[in-house]
Amino acid sequence: MSQKKLRSLAIILLVVALTGIGSVVVQAQGDDQVTFLSTQFNIVEESEAFRGILDGFGGSVDFIPSEEGPAIDLLRAESESGEGTTDVLGALHGTFPPLANDDLLFDLTDLLTTIEADYDLNDAYVELGKLGTEDYQYYIPWMQATYVMAANVDALEYLPEGADINALTWDQFAEWSKNIYDATGEAKVGFPVKGLFHRFLEGYIYPSYTGGMVTGFKSPEAVTMFEFLRDDLWPYVHPQSINYDFMQQPLLSGEVLVAFDHTARLRDAFEQEPDQFVAFPAPSGPAGLGYMPVVVGLSMPYTSPNPDGAEALIQYLVEPSTQGAVLAELGFFPVVAGAETGDLSAGMQKIADAVQTQATGDAALPALLPVGLGERGGEINEIYRNAFTRIIQDGEDIQTVLDEEGASLQALLDDTGAPCWVPDAPSEGACQLQ
């Protein structure tokens, strides 16, 4: 065996040892088996539900949940060795650029043509799958999700006079939060600070105040935004928010009356007590209604040992019936027209309506997940979290914190060469903070 292959095998084994993606390497793959590596549904309950959906596929699928970094490392190591085990990768949009830059993925244009002969895929998401090229389809859109607000119907009586719950401003939201506190004597608004709260900062509150995610990180508008969070909103946020992973449980228990979270992490509350909760769009700020569409795609590594099976699995996953099942069971929304939603529960219909209202409003300002950071994608989340913790929880000076964390953010962008992404304007070379 060559030195290159030995080195790559060592990398693969190290990834296995550190991440537990053992079955990718050590399980023998049957002739018809498709190995599906996915950065989605990597929570045990979600994995089990998704495996149930995969039972409808005609072949055998080995579903391997993984975090993003280890998945990228594994595919790179398999490429170097020239011997792959992964047939299909399911991942967020931002995972694909570094794999494309390393030339690790098949062109799926022909497969897309086959799929679109039968189904109408979302054109915008198909375009995202080209990663800025004209004629190379790096991934087929698989599903989408986002984050919305949810409220117990008991909280509606405290809305500010004249406020439209489907068109709130952040100032109105803060007033509503204060009204609830004044009436109940408790802070009853909740955020998943231990969970996906960095997406709230990156995709919702920052764009709503600055018009972008990155370039205005330390701007005067960002200072105003953090003053709002610190002085006007956070006094009325439940103190247990720092320990919340998902918001569905605090909503169901009544610990909080209003919450923000990923649609899939609100699902249980709306399924169990659909009449008790309403879903609504995130509020708007001075720059618009910042929101984060989460686009997930399906790709095929060059080293796929079963490309025919991989194509068949991708086709199965975009079938309207499969897309409808994923929505009903896991709360991720279809990317294909005509998805079967006849079995959609009353609660999930409420969430679906809020998603539609949020995305189509006049002030809607979509903010993509961070792009181009590769395996260092987690670092940007920590930067936003650090800024929040230092300012809101530790009481540090806002501009000082933003300058210091902004320097870390700029270093990350410079090191990776990541250009600006929506909602920031395109850049030549690494994105630059103002």
XYZ file of C-alpha atoms in Angstrom:
434
model
C 0.000 0.000 0.000
C 1.302 3.469 -0.913
C 2.353 5.974 1.709
C -0.517 8.238 0.617
C -3.080 5.496 1.144
C -1.556 4.540 4.474
C -1.735 8.152 5.634
C -5.353 8.460 4.462
C -6.302 5.193 6.152
C -4.778 6.508 9.369
C -6.885 9.656 9.030
C -10.022 7.584 8.483
C -9.317 5.439 11.533
C -8.630 8.531 13.623
C -11.943 10.060 12.563
C -13.669 6.805 13.470
C -11.991 6.695 16.872
C -12.812 10.303 17.712
C -16.349 10.485 16.341
C -17.816 7.030 16.530
C -18.605 6.906 12.810
C -17.477 3.331 13.075
C -20.050 1.607 10.948
C -18.977 3.646 7.941
C -15.680 1.785 7.907
C -16.054 -1.465 9.728
C -19.409 -2.718 8.449
C -19.264 -4.777 5.305
C -21.307 -3.114 2.586
C -23.624 -5.374 0.612
C -23.943 -4.992 -3.134
C -27.250 -3.120 -2.793
C -26.530 -1.209 0.401
C -26.364 2.574 0.309
C -24.345 4.288 3.031
C -25.908 7.638 3.874
C -23.739 10.018 5.922
C -25.791 12.921 7.267
C -25.195 15.952 9.452
C -28.974 16.103 9.972
C -31.101 13.990 12.311
C -28.117 13.215 14.516
C -30.196 13.292 17.708
C -31.274 9.793 18.744
C -35.032 10.377 18.539
C -34.697 12.092 15.154
C -32.428 9.342 13.821
C -34.932 6.654 14.749
C -37.820 8.543 13.144
C -35.842 9.067 9.956
C -34.793 5.434 9.775
C -38.498 4.613 9.815
C -38.971 6.802 6.746
C -36.024 5.091 5.046
C -37.834 1.769 5.453
C -39.904 2.821 2.444
C -36.847 2.828 0.182
C -36.508 -0.234 -2.012
C -32.897 -0.951 -1.031
C -30.887 -1.251 2.154
C -29.681 2.016 3.708
C -27.059 2.379 6.422
C -27.896 5.779 7.914
C -24.872 7.331 9.662
C -25.517 10.570 11.603
C -22.441 12.778 12.065
C -21.338 16.248 13.035
C -20.181 18.465 10.164
C -16.430 18.558 10.892
C -15.933 14.795 11.184
C -18.026 14.239 8.048
C -15.814 16.589 6.035
C -12.668 14.992 7.438
C -13.921 11.522 6.564
C -14.780 12.413 2.962
C -11.402 14.074 2.471
C -9.613 11.038 3.863
C -11.619 8.682 1.666
C -10.770 10.815 -1.352
C -7.065 10.708 -0.557
C -7.135 6.944 -0.134
C -9.209 6.494 -3.282
C -11.423 4.010 -1.448
C -14.726 5.349 -0.228
C -17.532 3.965 1.906
C -19.930 6.920 1.721
C -22.497 6.934 -1.093
C -24.648 9.937 -0.189
C -23.960 12.995 1.964
C -26.839 14.953 3.461
C -25.719 18.316 4.837
C -26.443 22.004 5.191
C -25.718 24.322 2.276
C -22.652 25.748 3.992
C -21.016 22.316 4.258
C -20.661 21.885 0.510
C -18.328 24.744 -0.611
C -15.181 23.277 1.026
C -15.983 19.854 -0.456
C -16.511 21.465 -3.856
C -13.253 23.380 -3.519
C -11.491 20.063 -2.906
C -13.220 18.583 -5.989
C -14.799 15.759 -3.993
C -18.341 15.743 -5.414
C -20.056 14.380 -8.529
C -21.884 16.698 -10.909
C -25.560 15.815 -10.389
C -26.914 17.764 -13.366
C -28.138 14.633 -15.151
C -29.806 13.350 -11.994
C -31.439 16.746 -11.502
C -32.831 16.572 -15.046
C -34.302 13.153 -14.293
C -35.852 14.357 -11.049
C -37.271 17.536 -12.569
C -38.957 15.542 -15.301
C -41.285 14.277 -12.567
C -41.156 16.853 -9.773
C -40.983 20.624 -9.427
C -38.066 21.443 -7.134
C -37.680 24.902 -5.590
C -35.737 26.898 -8.225
C -33.923 29.076 -5.699
C -32.625 26.058 -3.809
C -31.610 24.299 -7.020
C -29.579 27.394 -7.863
C -27.945 27.337 -4.429
C -26.876 23.768 -5.189
C -24.735 25.047 -8.066
C -22.542 26.953 -5.561
C -22.160 29.934 -7.874
C -21.350 27.942 -11.009
C -23.467 27.940 -14.142
C -23.700 24.269 -15.010
C -22.379 22.100 -12.155
C -24.928 20.731 -9.683
C -23.025 19.961 -6.504
C -26.086 18.995 -4.529
C -29.790 18.307 -4.994
C -31.971 20.209 -2.511
C -33.354 17.811 0.068
C -35.378 19.779 2.599
C -35.618 23.125 4.299
C -36.305 24.426 7.760
C -36.206 27.671 9.640
C -36.887 29.173 13.035
C -40.116 30.840 14.137
C -41.774 32.187 17.248
C -44.367 30.323 19.294
C -46.773 31.476 21.989
C -49.258 29.999 24.395
C -52.695 31.412 23.569
C -52.864 32.653 27.160
C -50.165 35.198 26.283
C -52.146 36.829 23.478
C -54.176 39.026 25.811
C -50.970 40.860 26.746
C -50.057 41.911 23.201
C -49.543 45.683 22.852
C -52.639 47.501 21.704
C -52.937 47.450 17.927
C -50.099 44.964 17.445
C -50.405 42.332 14.696
C -48.800 39.092 15.866
C -47.855 38.295 12.256
C -46.115 41.654 11.795
C -44.514 42.535 15.126
C -41.527 44.802 15.554
C -38.845 43.966 18.082
C -39.935 46.987 20.141
C -43.474 45.607 20.237
C -42.137 42.200 21.177
C -40.227 43.691 24.096
C -43.344 45.569 25.187
C -45.321 42.333 25.003
C -42.671 40.574 27.101
C -42.860 43.335 29.711
C -46.664 43.205 29.737
C -46.517 39.475 30.487
C -44.031 40.096 33.290
C -46.134 42.889 34.788
C -49.279 40.752 34.692
C -47.831 37.466 35.954
C -44.890 38.614 38.034
C -42.630 36.259 36.081
C -40.330 36.455 33.069
C -42.105 34.114 30.669
C -40.260 34.558 27.351
C -37.776 31.822 26.457
C -34.813 31.301 24.135
C -32.762 28.102 23.625
C -29.475 29.626 24.769
C -27.934 26.174 25.289
C -29.323 25.030 21.943
C -29.418 26.824 18.605
C -29.358 30.343 20.002
C -26.417 31.321 17.797
C -28.801 31.079 14.834
C -31.044 33.657 16.502
C -28.087 36.022 16.790
C -26.696 35.371 13.294
C -29.880 35.094 11.288
C -32.543 37.071 13.135
C -31.575 39.874 15.474
C -28.330 40.915 13.727
C -29.841 41.206 10.222
C -32.930 42.905 11.630
C -30.796 45.708 13.034
C -27.729 45.853 10.763
C -29.059 44.525 7.449
C -26.335 41.844 7.380
C -24.852 39.053 9.411
C -21.110 39.705 9.313
C -20.114 43.100 7.931
C -22.001 45.053 10.591
C -20.859 42.872 13.490
C -19.280 45.775 15.443
C -21.230 48.630 13.841
C -23.217 51.348 15.652
C -26.352 49.461 14.626
C -25.011 46.367 16.387
C -24.408 48.410 19.520
C -28.017 49.618 19.367
C -29.181 46.031 18.958
C -27.284 44.815 22.007
C -28.570 47.777 24.031
C -32.074 46.659 23.079
C -31.376 43.064 24.101
C -29.757 44.074 27.378
C -32.133 46.824 28.500
C -35.485 46.210 26.817
C -35.847 42.464 26.274
C -33.606 40.334 28.472
C -35.044 41.500 31.814
C -38.244 39.693 30.772
C -36.582 36.489 29.507
C -36.890 33.452 31.747
C -33.622 32.961 33.689
C -33.626 29.241 32.825
C -33.132 30.156 29.165
C -29.397 29.675 29.638
C -30.156 25.967 30.242
C -32.736 25.386 27.496
C -31.807 23.137 24.557
C -35.279 22.849 22.996
C -38.209 25.180 23.670
C -41.032 22.662 23.202
C -40.716 21.304 26.746
C -40.782 24.705 28.523
C -43.790 25.663 26.387
C -45.646 22.464 27.259
C -44.892 22.826 30.968
C -46.041 26.448 31.000
C -42.651 27.578 32.256
C -42.565 29.998 29.324
C -45.449 31.503 27.371
C -43.521 32.800 24.343
C -40.468 31.246 22.690
C -38.151 31.187 19.684
C -36.709 27.982 18.219
C -36.144 25.766 15.197
C -39.404 24.474 13.720
C -38.390 20.871 14.433
C -37.740 21.759 18.069
C -41.186 23.291 18.544
C -42.964 20.355 16.933
C -43.846 18.354 20.058
C -45.658 21.263 21.681
C -47.803 21.851 18.602
C -48.441 18.143 18.101
C -49.466 17.476 21.694
C -51.543 20.605 22.314
C -52.333 22.240 18.940
C -55.135 24.372 20.342
C -52.916 25.807 23.071
C -50.221 27.339 20.855
C -49.861 29.732 17.960
C -46.861 30.120 15.660
C -45.864 33.443 14.148
C -42.971 35.102 12.293
C -39.989 36.622 14.038
C -40.353 40.376 14.617
C -38.806 43.029 12.378
C -36.126 45.556 13.237
C -34.998 48.806 11.616
C -33.396 46.927 8.693
C -36.166 44.387 8.103
C -37.300 40.943 9.188
C -34.146 38.905 9.491
C -34.793 35.172 9.220
C -32.696 32.123 8.438
C -33.830 29.626 5.809
C -31.978 26.386 6.498
C -31.368 24.615 3.174
C -30.221 20.997 3.274
C -28.839 19.173 0.230
C -27.867 15.706 -0.990
C -24.584 15.037 -2.780
C -22.492 12.087 -3.991
C -18.757 11.805 -3.282
C -16.545 10.692 -6.175
C -15.524 7.693 -4.085
C -19.087 6.376 -3.730
C -18.921 2.566 -4.031
C -22.600 2.385 -5.040
C -23.443 5.395 -7.241
C -26.522 3.745 -8.751
C -27.928 3.101 -5.296
C -27.005 6.636 -4.278
C -28.975 8.118 -7.181
C -31.951 5.929 -6.355
C -31.877 7.034 -2.710
C -31.696 10.714 -3.655
C -34.672 10.268 -5.969
C -36.601 8.561 -3.170
C -35.831 11.358 -0.703
C -37.266 14.072 -2.986
C -40.459 12.178 -3.825
C -43.503 14.163 -2.640
C -44.636 11.329 -0.373
C -41.220 11.123 1.312
C -41.030 14.898 1.661
C -44.451 14.934 3.284
C -43.407 12.195 5.703
C -40.294 14.141 6.743
C -42.453 17.211 7.424
C -44.991 15.240 9.420
C -42.464 13.209 11.409
C -39.487 15.560 11.760
C -40.668 19.105 11.049
C -38.438 19.808 8.041
C -40.265 21.408 5.132
C -40.457 20.190 1.514
C -38.391 21.562 -1.370
C -40.682 20.002 -3.978
C -44.096 21.215 -5.078
C -47.024 18.939 -4.377
C -45.532 17.295 -1.305
C -48.138 15.174 0.386
C -49.312 17.065 3.458
C -52.772 15.524 3.806
C -51.672 13.882 7.036
C -50.226 17.104 8.423
C -51.497 17.701 11.924
C -53.302 20.866 12.958
C -50.268 21.901 14.996
C -47.771 21.406 12.185
C -50.101 23.317 9.856
C -49.843 26.291 12.210
C -46.042 26.139 12.024
C -46.149 25.760 8.232
C -48.349 28.852 7.943
C -45.946 30.868 10.103
C -42.994 29.764 7.967
C -44.812 30.890 4.832
C -45.777 34.258 6.341
C -42.238 34.873 7.567
C -40.654 34.143 4.192
C -43.075 36.128 2.049
C -43.480 39.338 4.041
C -42.461 42.657 2.507
C -39.717 43.136 5.101
C -38.325 39.588 4.796
C -34.518 39.565 4.872
C -33.215 35.999 4.413
C -29.860 35.199 6.011
C -28.085 32.043 4.862
C -26.168 29.843 7.240
C -22.437 30.707 7.259
C -20.750 29.680 4.015
C -17.144 28.901 3.143
C -15.777 28.253 6.635
C -15.468 24.489 6.210
C -14.548 22.555 9.316
C -14.120 25.855 11.162
C -17.817 26.643 10.855
C -18.356 26.116 14.565
C -15.986 28.966 15.393
C -18.297 31.650 14.050
C -21.079 30.358 16.277
C -18.820 30.638 19.312
C -17.889 34.213 18.419
C -21.540 35.297 18.370
C -22.220 33.357 21.543
C -19.205 34.881 23.266
C -20.366 38.380 22.372
C -23.814 37.663 23.802
C -22.473 36.073 26.983
C -19.981 38.839 27.674
C -22.482 41.635 27.063
C -25.795 40.283 28.346
C -24.719 37.865 31.056
C -21.408 39.341 32.210
C -22.271 43.019 31.727
C -19.167 44.008 29.752
C -19.000 47.155 27.626
C -20.755 46.575 24.305
C -18.350 48.279 21.913
C -15.295 46.804 23.614
C -16.701 43.303 23.307
C -17.739 43.786 19.685
C -14.309 45.135 18.771
C -12.539 42.197 20.421
C -14.863 39.474 19.138
C -14.953 41.255 15.779
C -11.178 40.872 15.536
C -11.608 37.112 16.056
C -14.343 37.031 13.423
C -12.181 38.907 10.913
C -9.265 36.567 11.566
C -11.537 33.579 10.916
C -12.763 35.079 7.640
C -9.231 35.967 6.551
C -7.852 32.543 7.449
C -10.575 30.699 5.538
C -10.923 33.238 2.731
C -14.704 33.029 3.095
C -16.417 35.702 0.977
C -19.519 37.496 2.251
C -22.820 35.640 1.979
C -26.467 36.738 1.996
C -27.683 39.042 3.483
C -24.298 40.799 3.267
C -23.310 42.099 -0.163
C -20.946 39.908 -2.235
C -17.242 40.504 -1.713
C -14.045 39.971 -3.644
C -11.985 37.756 -1.389
C -12.565 37.341 2.323
C -15.536 39.170 3.790
C -14.541 42.322 5.654
C -16.158 43.827 8.728
C -17.028 47.512 8.585
